[in-house]
Amino acid sequence: MNTWPQKDSIEALLTNVPPVPAVVRYYDDFSDSYSQVTDASTSEQWTISLDGRRATLDFGEFDVQIRGVVESWCAMILGVLSPRTVRYYYYGLRRVPVDHVSVALT
């Protein structure tokens, strides 16, 4: 018996993922100010400020099948967690095989 989700079921699930907002605002605790990613909905690379420097989140590293979910998830957690934590989670998620992410989503 195959327990992995079928591609059709994953695509159906992903149609319910909200679109990434055009602008993602976040609080940079190092500079004690708010920053933003201005092209979040159209760019595969987001540049964020953390610890007095810039970091890039490259969503092109993710499989096309789950990229939208990862972008939406990062937009959501960037609004509530520190940018350093988001970067840490982002790099951790990059190490997870796409089929494991798909199983978790379904």
PDB file of C-alpha atoms in Angstrom:
ATOM      1  CA  MET A   1       0.000   0.000   0.000  1.00  0.00           C
ATOM      2  CA  ASN A   2       1.351   3.395  -0.992  1.00  0.00           C
ATOM      3  CA  THR A   3       0.986   5.860   1.901  1.00  0.00           C
ATOM      4  CA  TRP A   4       2.532   8.817   0.085  1.00  0.00           C
ATOM      5  CA  PRO A   5       0.006  11.426  -1.007  1.00  0.00           C
ATOM      6  CA  GLN A   6      -0.830  11.595  -4.656  1.00  0.00           C
ATOM      7  CA  LYS A   7       0.192  14.679  -6.627  1.00  0.00           C
ATOM      8  CA  ASP A   8      -3.471  15.574  -7.296  1.00  0.00           C
ATOM      9  CA  SER A   9      -4.307  15.601  -3.578  1.00  0.00           C
ATOM     10  CA  ILE A  10      -1.357  17.865  -2.819  1.00  0.00           C
ATOM     11  CA  GLU A  11      -2.289  20.289  -5.599  1.00  0.00           C
ATOM     12  CA  ALA A  12      -5.899  20.388  -4.357  1.00  0.00           C
ATOM     13  CA  LEU A  13      -4.691  21.135  -0.845  1.00  0.00           C
ATOM     14  CA  LEU A  14      -2.363  23.894  -2.033  1.00  0.00           C
ATOM     15  CA  THR A  15      -5.137  25.748  -3.844  1.00  0.00           C
ATOM     16  CA  ASN A  16      -6.405  26.784  -0.393  1.00  0.00           C
ATOM     17  CA  VAL A  17      -3.126  28.422   0.621  1.00  0.00           C
ATOM     18  CA  PRO A  18      -3.581  32.187   0.841  1.00  0.00           C
ATOM     19  CA  PRO A  19      -1.480  34.255  -1.545  1.00  0.00           C
ATOM     20  CA  VAL A  20       1.672  35.883  -0.263  1.00  0.00           C
ATOM     21  CA  PRO A  21       1.038  39.565   0.500  1.00  0.00           C
ATOM     22  CA  ALA A  22       2.762  42.128  -1.711  1.00  0.00           C
ATOM     23  CA  VAL A  23       4.516  43.607   1.339  1.00  0.00           C
ATOM     24  CA  VAL A  24       5.615  41.664   4.419  1.00  0.00           C
ATOM     25  CA  ARG A  25       6.354  43.852   7.437  1.00  0.00           C
ATOM     26  CA  TYR A  26       8.446  42.606  10.336  1.00  0.00           C
ATOM     27  CA  TYR A  27      10.161  43.924  13.426  1.00  0.00           C
ATOM     28  CA  ASP A  28      13.948  43.903  13.439  1.00  0.00           C
ATOM     29  CA  ASP A  29      14.858  43.761  17.111  1.00  0.00           C
ATOM     30  CA  PHE A  30      18.532  44.529  16.437  1.00  0.00           C
ATOM     31  CA  SER A  31      17.810  47.930  14.896  1.00  0.00           C
ATOM     32  CA  ASP A  32      14.665  48.375  17.029  1.00  0.00           C
ATOM     33  CA  SER A  33      12.640  49.282  13.962  1.00  0.00           C
ATOM     34  CA  TYR A  34      10.199  47.842  11.478  1.00  0.00           C
ATOM     35  CA  SER A  35      11.389  46.655   8.088  1.00  0.00           C
ATOM     36  CA  GLN A  36       9.628  45.170   5.116  1.00  0.00           C
ATOM     37  CA  VAL A  37      10.008  42.917   2.125  1.00  0.00           C
ATOM     38  CA  THR A  38       8.428  45.031  -0.596  1.00  0.00           C
ATOM     39  CA  ASP A  39       8.212  42.519  -3.432  1.00  0.00           C
ATOM     40  CA  ALA A  40       7.251  39.418  -1.478  1.00  0.00           C
ATOM     41  CA  SER A  41       4.435  38.284  -3.769  1.00  0.00           C
ATOM     42  CA  THR A  42       6.485  38.516  -6.977  1.00  0.00           C
ATOM     43  CA  SER A  43      10.026  37.629  -5.948  1.00  0.00           C
ATOM     44  CA  GLU A  44      11.611  34.264  -5.245  1.00  0.00           C
ATOM     45  CA  GLN A  45      14.298  35.970  -3.161  1.00  0.00           C
ATOM     46  CA  TRP A  46      13.548  38.031  -0.078  1.00  0.00           C
ATOM     47  CA  THR A  47      16.224  40.168   1.543  1.00  0.00           C
ATOM     48  CA  ILE A  48      15.699  40.661   5.266  1.00  0.00           C
ATOM     49  CA  SER A  49      17.612  42.613   7.897  1.00  0.00           C
ATOM     50  CA  LEU A  50      18.852  40.794  10.968  1.00  0.00           C
ATOM     51  CA  ASP A  51      21.595  41.422  13.488  1.00  0.00           C
ATOM     52  CA  GLY A  52      22.806  44.515  11.638  1.00  0.00           C
ATOM     53  CA  ARG A  53      23.260  42.742   8.311  1.00  0.00           C
ATOM     54  CA  ARG A  54      21.232  41.461   5.361  1.00  0.00           C
ATOM     55  CA  ALA A  55      20.246  37.869   4.621  1.00  0.00           C
ATOM     56  CA  THR A  56      18.525  36.380   1.599  1.00  0.00           C
ATOM     57  CA  LEU A  57      15.760  33.796   1.695  1.00  0.00           C
ATOM     58  CA  ASP A  58      15.855  32.106  -1.721  1.00  0.00           C
ATOM     59  CA  PHE A  59      12.588  30.264  -2.314  1.00  0.00           C
ATOM     60  CA  GLY A  60      13.880  29.022  -5.669  1.00  0.00           C
ATOM     61  CA  GLU A  61      15.688  26.382  -3.598  1.00  0.00           C
ATOM     62  CA  PHE A  62      12.330  24.716  -2.887  1.00  0.00           C
ATOM     63  CA  ASP A  63      10.409  22.420  -5.200  1.00  0.00           C
ATOM     64  CA  VAL A  64       7.785  24.303  -7.202  1.00  0.00           C
ATOM     65  CA  GLN A  65       5.111  22.052  -5.701  1.00  0.00           C
ATOM     66  CA  ILE A  66       5.608  23.448  -2.171  1.00  0.00           C
ATOM     67  CA  ARG A  67       7.191  26.858  -2.847  1.00  0.00           C
ATOM     68  CA  GLY A  68       3.944  28.799  -2.340  1.00  0.00           C
ATOM     69  CA  VAL A  69       3.331  27.157   1.020  1.00  0.00           C
ATOM     70  CA  VAL A  70       6.858  27.913   2.188  1.00  0.00           C
ATOM     71  CA  GLU A  71       6.564  31.556   1.096  1.00  0.00           C
ATOM     72  CA  SER A  72       3.206  31.956   2.863  1.00  0.00           C
ATOM     73  CA  TRP A  73       4.578  30.280   5.973  1.00  0.00           C
ATOM     74  CA  CYS A  74       7.654  32.540   6.020  1.00  0.00           C
ATOM     75  CA  ALA A  75       5.485  35.639   5.523  1.00  0.00           C
ATOM     76  CA  MET A  76       3.322  34.588   8.465  1.00  0.00           C
ATOM     77  CA  ILE A  77       6.135  33.769  10.892  1.00  0.00           C
ATOM     78  CA  LEU A  78       8.175  36.819   9.884  1.00  0.00           C
ATOM     79  CA  GLY A  79       5.314  38.915  11.226  1.00  0.00           C
ATOM     80  CA  VAL A  80       5.480  37.301  14.682  1.00  0.00           C
ATOM     81  CA  LEU A  81       9.017  35.976  15.190  1.00  0.00           C
ATOM     82  CA  SER A  82      12.429  37.588  14.970  1.00  0.00           C
ATOM     83  CA  PRO A  83      14.034  37.646  11.523  1.00  0.00           C
ATOM     84  CA  ARG A  84      16.938  35.606  12.932  1.00  0.00           C
ATOM     85  CA  THR A  85      14.515  32.845  13.993  1.00  0.00           C
ATOM     86  CA  VAL A  86      12.787  32.912  10.605  1.00  0.00           C
ATOM     87  CA  ARG A  87      16.139  32.536   8.837  1.00  0.00           C
ATOM     88  CA  TYR A  88      17.014  29.611  11.118  1.00  0.00           C
ATOM     89  CA  TYR A  89      13.680  27.882  10.409  1.00  0.00           C
ATOM     90  CA  TYR A  90      14.009  28.592   6.675  1.00  0.00           C
ATOM     91  CA  TYR A  91      17.389  26.865   6.470  1.00  0.00           C
ATOM     92  CA  GLY A  92      16.121  23.964   8.557  1.00  0.00           C
ATOM     93  CA  LEU A  93      13.160  23.503   6.225  1.00  0.00           C
ATOM     94  CA  ARG A  94      15.468  23.446   3.206  1.00  0.00           C
ATOM     95  CA  ARG A  95      16.982  20.218   4.542  1.00  0.00           C
ATOM     96  CA  VAL A  96      13.636  18.423   4.706  1.00  0.00           C
ATOM     97  CA  PRO A  97      12.914  16.283   1.611  1.00  0.00           C
ATOM     98  CA  VAL A  98       9.971  17.526  -0.452  1.00  0.00           C
ATOM     99  CA  ASP A  99       8.054  14.271  -0.006  1.00  0.00           C
ATOM    100  CA  HIS A 100       8.212  14.665   3.779  1.00  0.00           C
ATOM    101  CA  VAL A 101       6.842  18.197   3.519  1.00  0.00           C
ATOM    102  CA  SER A 102       4.079  16.926   1.237  1.00  0.00           C
ATOM    103  CA  VAL A 103       3.127  14.244   3.750  1.00  0.00           C
ATOM    104  CA  ALA A 104       3.039  16.815   6.550  1.00  0.00           C
ATOM    105  CA  LEU A 105       0.774  19.057   4.493  1.00  0.00           C
ATOM    106  CA  THR A 106      -1.714  16.323   3.762  1.00  0.00           C
TER     107      THR A 106
END
